[in-house]
Coordinates of N, CA, C and O and ligand atoms in Angstrom, one line a residue:
M277 N 21.6 9.7 0.2 CA 20.5 9.2 -0.7 C 19.5 9.9 -1.5 O 19.1 11.0 -0.8
A278 N 19.0 9.4 -2.6 CA 18.2 10.5 -3.2 C 16.6 10.5 -2.7 O 16.4 9.5 -2.0
I279 N 16.0 11.5 -2.9 CA 14.8 11.7 -2.6 C 14.0 10.9 -3.5 O 14.0 10.9 -4.7
E280 N 13.0 10.0 -3.0 CA 12.2 9.3 -3.9 C 10.7 9.2 -3.5 O 10.4 9.9 -2.4
R281 N 10.0 9.1 -4.4 CA 8.2 8.7 -4.1 C 8.1 7.4 -4.4 O 8.6 6.8 -5.2
T282 N 7.0 7.0 -3.4 CA 6.5 5.4 -3.6 C 5.1 5.5 -3.5 O 4.5 6.4 -2.7
L283 N 4.5 4.6 -4.0 CA 2.9 4.3 -3.6 C 2.6 3.3 -2.6 O 3.4 2.5 -2.4
S284 N 1.9 3.9 -2.0 CA 1.6 3.2 -0.5 C -0.1 2.9 -0.8 O -0.8 4.0 -1.1
I285 N -0.7 1.7 -0.2 CA -2.3 1.6 -0.2 C -2.3 1.0 1.2 O -1.9 0.0 1.9
I286 N -3.2 1.9 2.0 CA -3.8 1.1 3.2 C -5.0 0.4 3.0 O -6.0 0.9 2.2
K287 N -4.9 -0.7 3.1 CA -5.7 -1.9 2.6 C -7.2 -1.9 3.4 O -7.2 -1.6 4.7
P288 N -8.4 -2.6 2.9 CA -9.7 -2.8 3.5 C -9.8 -3.2 4.9 O -10.4 -2.7 5.8
D289 N -8.8 -4.1 5.2 CA -8.7 -4.6 6.6 C -8.4 -3.7 7.4 O -9.0 -3.6 8.6
A290 N -7.7 -2.7 7.0 CA -7.3 -1.6 8.1 C -8.2 -0.4 8.0 O -8.6 0.2 9.1
T291 N -8.9 0.2 6.7 CA -9.5 1.1 6.7 C -10.9 0.8 7.4 O -11.5 1.4 8.2
N292 N -11.5 -0.8 7.5 CA -12.5 -1.1 8.3 C -12.3 -0.8 9.6 O -13.2 -1.0 10.5
R293 N -10.8 -1.2 10.2 CA -10.9 -1.0 11.6 C -10.4 0.4 12.2 O -9.7 0.6 13.0
N294 N -10.5 1.8 11.0 CA -10.1 2.9 11.5 C -8.9 3.1 11.8 O -8.7 3.9 12.8
L295 N -7.9 2.5 11.3 CA -6.6 2.3 11.5 C -5.7 3.6 10.4 O -4.5 3.5 10.7
T296 N -6.4 4.4 9.6 CA -5.7 5.0 8.8 C -4.7 6.2 9.4 O -3.4 6.2 9.1
G297 N -5.3 6.9 10.3 CA -4.5 7.6 11.3 C -3.0 7.0 12.3 O -2.0 7.4 11.9
K298 N -3.3 6.0 12.5 CA -2.3 5.1 13.2 C -1.0 4.7 12.1 O -0.1 4.8 12.6
I299 N -1.7 4.1 10.9 CA -0.6 4.0 10.2 C 0.1 5.1 9.6 O 1.4 5.3 9.3
N300 N -0.7 6.2 9.3 CA 0.0 7.5 8.8 C 1.0 8.2 9.7 O 2.1 8.4 9.5
A301 N 0.8 7.8 10.7 CA 1.5 8.3 12.1 C 2.9 7.5 11.7 O 4.2 8.3 12.1
K302 N 2.9 6.2 11.7 CA 4.2 5.5 11.4 C 4.8 5.9 10.1 O 6.1 6.0 10.4
F303 N 4.3 6.2 9.1 CA 5.0 6.9 7.8 C 5.6 8.2 8.3 O 6.8 8.3 8.2
E304 N 5.1 8.9 9.1 CA 5.5 10.3 9.5 C 6.6 10.4 10.6 O 7.6 10.8 10.1
D305 N 6.4 9.2 11.2 CA 7.4 9.3 12.5 C 8.7 9.0 11.7 O 9.9 8.9 12.2
A306 N 8.6 8.0 10.6 CA 9.8 7.6 10.1 C 10.4 8.6 9.2 O 11.4 8.3 8.2
G307 N 9.8 9.4 8.9 CA 10.5 11.0 7.9 C 9.8 10.7 6.5 O 10.4 11.4 5.7
L308 N 8.7 9.6 6.4 CA 8.2 9.8 5.2 C 6.9 11.0 5.1 O 6.1 10.8 6.0
R309 N 6.8 11.8 4.0 CA 6.0 12.9 3.8 C 4.8 12.4 2.8 O 5.1 11.7 1.8
I310 N 3.6 12.6 3.5 CA 2.4 12.1 2.5 C 2.2 13.1 1.5 O 1.5 14.3 2.0
V311 N 2.6 13.1 0.5 CA 2.6 14.1 -0.5 C 1.3 13.9 -1.3 O 1.1 15.1 -2.1
A312 N 0.5 13.0 -1.3 CA -1.0 13.0 -2.0 C -1.9 11.8 -1.3 O -0.8 10.8 -0.9
Q313 N -2.9 11.8 -1.2 CA -3.4 10.6 -0.3 C -5.0 11.0 -0.8 O -5.7 12.0 -1.2
K314 N -5.6 9.9 -1.3 CA -7.3 9.8 -1.4 C -7.7 8.5 -0.9 O -7.2 7.6 -1.2
R315 N -8.8 8.6 -0.5 CA -9.8 7.3 -0.4 C -10.7 7.0 -1.3 O -11.7 8.0 -1.8
I316 N -10.5 5.7 -1.8 CA -11.3 5.3 -3.1 C -11.8 3.9 -2.9 O -11.1 3.4 -1.9
K317 N -12.8 3.5 -3.4 CA -13.2 2.2 -3.6 C -13.2 1.4 -4.7 O -13.4 1.8 -6.0
L318 N -12.3 0.5 -5.0 CA -11.7 0.0 -6.3 C -12.6 -0.9 -6.7 O -13.2 -1.8 -5.8
S319 N -13.0 -1.1 -8.1 CA -13.7 -2.0 -8.8 C -13.3 -3.4 -8.7 O -11.7 -3.4 -8.5
M320 N -13.7 -4.6 -8.9 CA -12.7 -5.7 -9.1 C -11.7 -5.5 -10.1 O -10.8 -5.8 -10.4
E321 N -12.2 -4.8 -11.3 CA -11.5 -4.6 -12.4 C -10.3 -3.9 -12.2 O -9.2 -3.9 -12.9
Q322 N -10.4 -2.8 -11.5 CA -9.4 -1.9 -11.1 C -8.3 -2.5 -10.3 O -6.9 -2.4 -10.3
A323 N -8.9 -3.3 -9.2 CA -7.9 -4.2 -8.3 C -7.2 -5.2 -9.3 O -5.9 -5.4 -9.3
G324 N -8.0 -5.8 -10.0 CA -7.3 -6.8 -11.1 C -6.3 -6.2 -11.7 O -5.1 -6.8 -12.0
K325 N -6.3 -5.3 -12.3 CA -5.5 -4.3 -13.3 C -4.3 -3.8 -12.5 O -2.9 -4.1 -12.8
F326 N -4.3 -3.6 -11.2 CA -3.2 -3.3 -10.6 C -2.3 -4.1 -10.0 O -1.2 -4.1 -10.0
Y327 N -2.9 -5.4 -9.7 CA -2.0 -6.4 -9.3 C -1.9 -7.8 -10.6 O -1.9 -9.0 -10.2
E328 N -2.2 -6.9 -11.8 CA -2.1 -7.7 -12.9 C -0.6 -8.7 -12.7 O -0.7 -10.1 -13.2
V329 N 0.4 -8.3 -12.3 CA 1.7 -9.1 -12.2 C 1.5 -10.5 -11.5 O 2.5 -11.3 -11.4
H330 N 0.6 -10.7 -10.5 CA 0.1 -11.7 -9.7 C -0.9 -12.6 -10.6 O -1.4 -13.4 -9.7
A331 N -1.2 -12.3 -11.7 CA -2.5 -13.0 -12.2 C -2.3 -14.4 -11.9 O -3.4 -15.1 -12.1
A332 N -1.2 -15.0 -12.3 CA -0.9 -16.5 -12.3 C -1.1 -17.1 -10.8 O -0.9 -18.4 -10.8
R333 N -1.2 -16.2 -10.0 CA -0.8 -16.8 -8.6 C -1.9 -17.3 -8.2 O -3.0 -16.6 -8.1
P334 N -1.9 -18.6 -7.2 CA -3.1 -19.0 -7.1 C -4.3 -17.9 -6.1 O -5.4 -18.4 -5.8
F335 N -3.5 -17.1 -5.3 CA -4.4 -16.4 -4.2 C -4.7 -15.0 -5.0 O -5.3 -14.0 -4.6
Y336 N -4.7 -14.9 -6.6 CA -5.0 -13.7 -7.3 C -6.5 -13.2 -7.1 O -6.7 -12.1 -6.6
G337 N -7.4 -14.3 -7.3 CA -8.8 -14.0 -7.1 C -9.2 -13.4 -5.9 O -10.0 -12.4 -5.5
E338 N -8.7 -14.0 -4.9 CA -9.1 -13.7 -3.3 C -8.5 -12.3 -3.0 O -8.9 -11.5 -2.5
L339 N -7.2 -11.9 -3.7 CA -6.6 -10.8 -3.5 C -7.5 -9.6 -4.3 O -7.7 -8.7 -3.4
C340 N -8.0 -9.8 -5.4 CA -8.8 -8.9 -5.8 C -10.2 -8.7 -5.0 O -10.4 -7.5 -5.1
E341 N -10.8 -9.7 -4.7 CA -11.8 -9.7 -4.2 C -11.8 -8.5 -2.9 O -12.4 -7.8 -2.4
F342 N -10.7 -9.1 -2.1 CA -10.2 -8.3 -0.9 C -10.2 -6.8 -1.1 O -10.7 -6.0 -0.4
M343 N -9.2 -6.4 -2.0 CA -9.1 -5.1 -2.4 C -10.1 -4.4 -2.9 O -10.0 -3.1 -2.8
A344 N -11.2 -5.2 -3.5 CA -12.5 -4.3 -3.8 C -13.6 -4.6 -3.0 O -14.6 -4.1 -2.9
S345 N -13.4 -5.1 -1.7 CA -14.3 -5.3 -0.5 C -14.5 -4.2 0.4 O -15.9 -4.4 1.0
A346 N -13.9 -3.0 0.3 CA -14.2 -1.9 0.8 C -13.1 -0.8 0.5 O -12.3 -1.0 -0.1
P347 N -13.4 0.4 1.2 CA -12.5 1.6 0.8 C -10.9 1.4 1.1 O -10.5 0.4 2.3
V348 N -10.2 1.8 0.1 CA -8.8 1.8 0.3 C -8.3 3.3 0.5 O -8.9 4.2 0.1
V349 N -7.0 3.4 1.0 CA -6.5 4.8 1.1 C -5.3 4.7 0.1 O -4.1 4.0 0.5
V350 N -5.1 5.4 -1.1 CA -3.9 5.4 -1.7 C -3.3 6.6 -1.7 O -3.7 7.8 -1.6
Q351 N -1.6 6.6 -1.8 CA -1.0 7.8 -1.2 C 0.2 7.6 -1.7 O 0.8 6.6 -2.3
V352 N 1.0 8.6 -1.8 CA 2.3 8.7 -2.6 C 3.2 9.3 -1.3 O 2.7 10.3 -0.7
L353 N 4.1 8.7 -0.8 CA 5.1 9.0 0.1 C 6.2 9.3 -0.5 O 7.0 8.7 -1.4
E354 N 6.9 10.5 0.0 CA 8.2 10.8 -0.3 C 9.1 11.0 0.9 O 8.9 11.4 1.9
G355 N 10.5 10.8 0.3 CA 11.7 11.1 1.5 C 13.0 10.4 0.8 O 12.6 9.8 -0.3
E356 N 14.0 10.3 1.3 CA 15.2 10.0 1.3 C 14.9 8.3 1.1 O 14.7 7.9 2.2
G357 N 15.3 8.0 0.2 CA 15.2 6.3 0.1 C 13.7 5.7 0.2 O 13.9 4.8 1.2
A358 N 12.7 6.6 0.0 CA 11.6 6.1 0.4 C 10.9 5.0 0.0 O 10.4 4.3 0.9
I359 N 11.3 4.1 -0.8 CA 11.0 2.9 -1.4 C 11.3 1.8 -0.3 O 10.5 1.2 0.1
A360 N 12.7 2.0 0.2 CA 13.1 1.1 1.1 C 12.5 1.1 2.3 O 12.3 0.4 3.2
K361 N 12.4 2.7 2.5 CA 12.1 2.9 4.0 C 10.8 2.6 4.3 O 10.3 2.2 5.3
N362 N 9.8 2.7 3.2 CA 8.5 2.3 3.5 C 8.5 1.0 3.7 O 7.5 0.4 4.4
R363 N 9.2 -0.1 3.0 CA 9.2 -1.6 3.0 C 9.7 -1.8 4.6 O 9.2 -2.6 5.2
E364 N 10.5 -1.0 4.8 CA 11.1 -1.4 6.3 C 9.8 -0.9 7.5 O 9.4 -1.7 8.4
V365 N 9.4 0.0 7.2 CA 8.0 0.6 8.1 C 6.9 -0.3 7.9 O 6.3 -0.9 9.0
M366 N 6.8 -0.8 6.8 CA 5.6 -1.9 6.7 C 5.9 -3.1 7.3 O 5.2 -3.9 7.9
G367 N 7.1 -3.6 7.4 CA 7.5 -5.1 7.6 C 7.4 -6.1 6.6 O 6.7 -5.8 5.6
A368 N 7.6 -7.6 7.0 CA 7.3 -8.4 6.0 C 6.1 -8.6 5.7 O 4.9 -8.6 6.3
T369 N 5.7 -9.3 4.2 CA 4.5 -9.4 4.0 C 3.6 -10.2 4.9 O 2.2 -9.9 5.0
N370 N 4.1 -11.4 5.3 CA 3.3 -12.2 6.4 C 3.6 -11.6 7.7 O 5.0 -11.7 7.9
P371 N 2.6 -11.4 8.4 CA 2.6 -10.2 9.5 C 3.5 -11.2 10.5 O 4.1 -11.0 11.4
K372 N 3.6 -12.7 10.5 CA 4.1 -13.5 11.3 C 5.7 -13.4 11.3 O 6.5 -13.6 12.2
D373 N 6.4 -12.9 10.2 CA 7.7 -12.6 9.8 C 7.9 -11.3 10.1 O 9.2 -10.7 9.8
A374 N 6.9 -10.2 10.1 CA 7.4 -8.9 10.5 C 8.0 -8.7 11.9 O 7.5 -8.9 12.9
A375 N 8.9 -7.6 11.8 CA 9.7 -7.0 13.0 C 8.7 -6.3 13.7 O 7.8 -5.6 13.4
A376 N 9.2 -6.4 15.0 CA 8.4 -5.7 16.3 C 8.2 -4.3 15.8 O 9.3 -3.8 15.3
G377 N 7.0 -3.5 15.9 CA 7.0 -2.4 15.6 C 6.5 -1.8 14.2 O 6.3 -0.7 13.9
T378 N 6.7 -2.8 13.4 CA 6.3 -2.5 12.2 C 4.8 -2.4 11.8 O 4.0 -2.9 12.7
I379 N 4.2 -1.8 10.8 CA 2.9 -1.9 10.4 C 2.2 -3.3 10.4 O 1.3 -3.4 11.4
R380 N 2.8 -4.1 9.7 CA 2.2 -5.3 9.6 C 2.4 -6.1 11.1 O 1.5 -6.7 11.5
A381 N 3.3 -6.1 11.8 CA 3.6 -6.8 13.1 C 2.3 -6.1 13.9 O 1.8 -7.0 14.8
D382 N 2.3 -5.1 13.9 CA 1.1 -4.4 14.8 C -0.4 -4.6 14.5 O -1.1 -4.4 15.3
F383 N -0.4 -4.5 13.1 CA -1.9 -4.4 12.8 C -2.5 -5.5 11.7 O -3.9 -5.7 11.7
A384 N -1.6 -6.0 11.1 CA -2.0 -6.9 9.8 C -2.5 -8.2 10.6 O -2.4 -8.8 11.9
L385 N -3.7 -8.9 9.7 CA -4.5 -10.1 10.4 C -3.7 -11.1 9.7 O -4.2 -12.2 10.5
S386 N -3.4 -10.9 8.5 CA -2.9 -12.4 8.0 C -2.2 -12.0 6.5 O -1.8 -10.9 6.5
V387 N -1.5 -13.1 6.1 CA -0.8 -12.8 5.0 C -1.6 -12.1 3.8 O -0.8 -11.2 2.9
G388 N -2.7 -12.3 3.6 CA -3.7 -11.6 2.6 C -3.9 -10.1 3.1 O -4.0 -9.3 2.3
E389 N -4.7 -10.4 4.4 CA -5.2 -9.0 4.7 C -4.0 -8.5 5.9 O -3.9 -8.5 7.0
N390 N -3.0 -7.8 5.0 CA -1.7 -7.3 5.8 C -1.8 -5.9 5.6 O -0.6 -5.4 5.7
S391 N -2.9 -5.2 5.7 CA -3.0 -3.8 6.1 C -2.4 -2.7 5.2 O -3.0 -1.7 4.9
V392 N -1.1 -3.0 4.3 CA -0.6 -2.0 3.6 C 0.1 -2.8 2.5 O 0.6 -4.0 2.6
H393 N 0.0 -1.9 1.4 CA 0.7 -2.0 0.0 C 1.9 -1.0 -0.1 O 1.5 0.0 0.1
G394 N 2.8 -1.4 -0.6 CA 4.3 -0.3 -1.0 C 4.7 -0.8 -2.2 O 5.2 -2.2 -2.4
S395 N 5.2 0.0 -3.0 CA 6.1 -0.3 -4.3 C 7.3 -1.2 -4.0 O 8.0 -0.7 -2.7
D396 N 7.7 -1.8 -4.9 CA 8.9 -2.7 -4.3 C 10.2 -2.1 -5.2 O 11.6 -2.7 -4.8
A397 N 10.1 -1.3 -6.0 CA 11.4 -0.8 -6.8 C 11.0 0.5 -7.4 O 10.0 1.0 -7.7
P398 N 12.0 1.3 -8.0 CA 11.8 2.9 -8.6 C 11.0 2.6 -10.0 O 9.8 3.3 -10.0
D399 N 10.8 1.4 -10.6 CA 10.0 1.4 -11.8 C 8.7 1.4 -11.5 O 7.8 1.7 -11.9
T400 N 8.4 0.1 -10.5 CA 7.1 -0.1 -10.1 C 6.5 1.2 -9.4 O 5.2 1.3 -9.6
A401 N 7.3 1.6 -8.5 CA 6.9 3.0 -8.2 C 6.3 4.1 -8.9 O 5.2 4.4 -8.8
A402 N 7.2 4.0 -9.9 CA 6.6 4.9 -11.1 C 5.2 4.7 -11.6 O 4.5 5.6 -11.8
Q403 N 5.1 3.5 -12.0 CA 3.9 2.9 -12.6 C 2.8 2.8 -11.7 O 1.8 3.3 -12.1
E404 N 3.1 2.6 -10.4 CA 1.8 2.3 -9.5 C 1.3 3.9 -9.0 O 0.1 4.2 -8.8
I405 N 2.4 5.1 -9.0 CA 1.9 6.1 -8.7 C 1.1 6.8 -10.0 O -0.2 7.3 -9.7
A406 N 1.6 6.5 -11.1 CA 0.8 7.0 -12.3 C -0.6 6.4 -12.3 O -1.5 6.7 -13.1
Y407 N -0.7 4.9 -11.8 CA -2.2 4.6 -11.9 C -3.3 5.1 -11.2 O -4.4 5.1 -11.7
F408 N -2.8 5.7 -10.2 CA -3.8 6.4 -8.9 C -3.8 7.9 -9.2 O -4.8 8.6 -8.7
F409 N -2.7 8.5 -9.5 CA -2.5 10.2 -9.4 C -2.0 10.7 -10.5 O -1.3 10.0 -11.3
S410 N -2.6 11.6 -10.9 CA -2.1 12.5 -12.2 C -1.3 13.3 -11.4 O -1.1 13.6 -10.4
G411 N -0.2 14.2 -12.4 CA 1.0 14.9 -11.6 C 0.4 16.3 -11.3 O 0.9 16.7 -10.1
L412 N -1.1 16.6 -11.5 CA -1.5 17.7 -10.5 C -2.1 17.4 -9.4 O -1.9 18.4 -8.6
E413 N -2.1 16.3 -9.0 CA -2.3 15.9 -7.6 C -1.1 15.7 -6.7 O -1.4 15.2 -5.5
L414 N 0.1 15.7 -7.1 CA 1.3 15.7 -6.5 C 2.1 17.0 -6.2 O 2.4 17.6 -6.8
V415 N 1.6 17.5 -4.9 CA 1.8 18.7 -4.7 C 3.0 19.0 -3.8 O 3.6 20.1 -3.5
G416 N 3.9 17.6 -3.5 CA 5.1 18.0 -2.6 C 5.3 18.1 -1.2 O 4.1 18.3 -0.9
Ligands
CMP1652 P1 1.4 -6.7 -1.7 O1 2.4 -6.0 -0.9 O2 0.0 -5.8 -1.6 O3 1.4 -7.2 -3.0 C1 0.9 -8.5 -3.3 C2 -0.4 -9.1 -2.1 O4 -0.6 -10.4 -2.3 C3 0.7 -8.8 -0.9 O5 0.9 -7.7 -0.5 C4 -0.4 -10.2 -0.1 O6 -1.2 -9.2 0.6 C5 -1.0 -10.8 -1.1 N1 -0.3 -12.4 -0.8 C6 0.9 -12.9 -0.9 N2 0.7 -14.3 -0.7 C7 -0.5 -14.4 -0.5 C8 -1.0 -15.6 -0.2 N3 -0.3 -16.8 0.0 N4 -2.4 -15.6 0.0 C9 -3.1 -14.2 0.0 N5 -2.8 -13.3 -0.5 C10 -1.3 -13.2 -0.6

């Protein structure tokens, strides 16, 4: 399988509970390398642009407010089949459906406050990485 990169976000519910290290350990234990990482505080506008694809959904306002409510850690994860592997490590969007041992099963509070975001396909991974990182910040 090809080496891929994917965009990951550790969300406010997890940074608030000091879970960054525990979540990063799950990525690294699964063979994903954190090749770029920074802690930032999103504005409502920045969160809204990132989640623009969900703008028509009823939870969009709540989602943007939550993502702008406290710092997030944005990261680029690299590895063989990294996009699918990261989605496996995260578990299902709703923690009630997430498999045992996944990040969302272990840490998420609800479908909205679900601790992590991960890109869902190669084209969105490329767009989402470029939204937060310049080429100079990706050191491999
Ligand atoms: P994420 O992978 O970041 O992509 C979109 C997010 O919308 C998703 O994770 C959830 O956190 C959020 N989301 C999806 N469904 C709902 C919902 N019904 N209510 C609130 N937030 C939701």
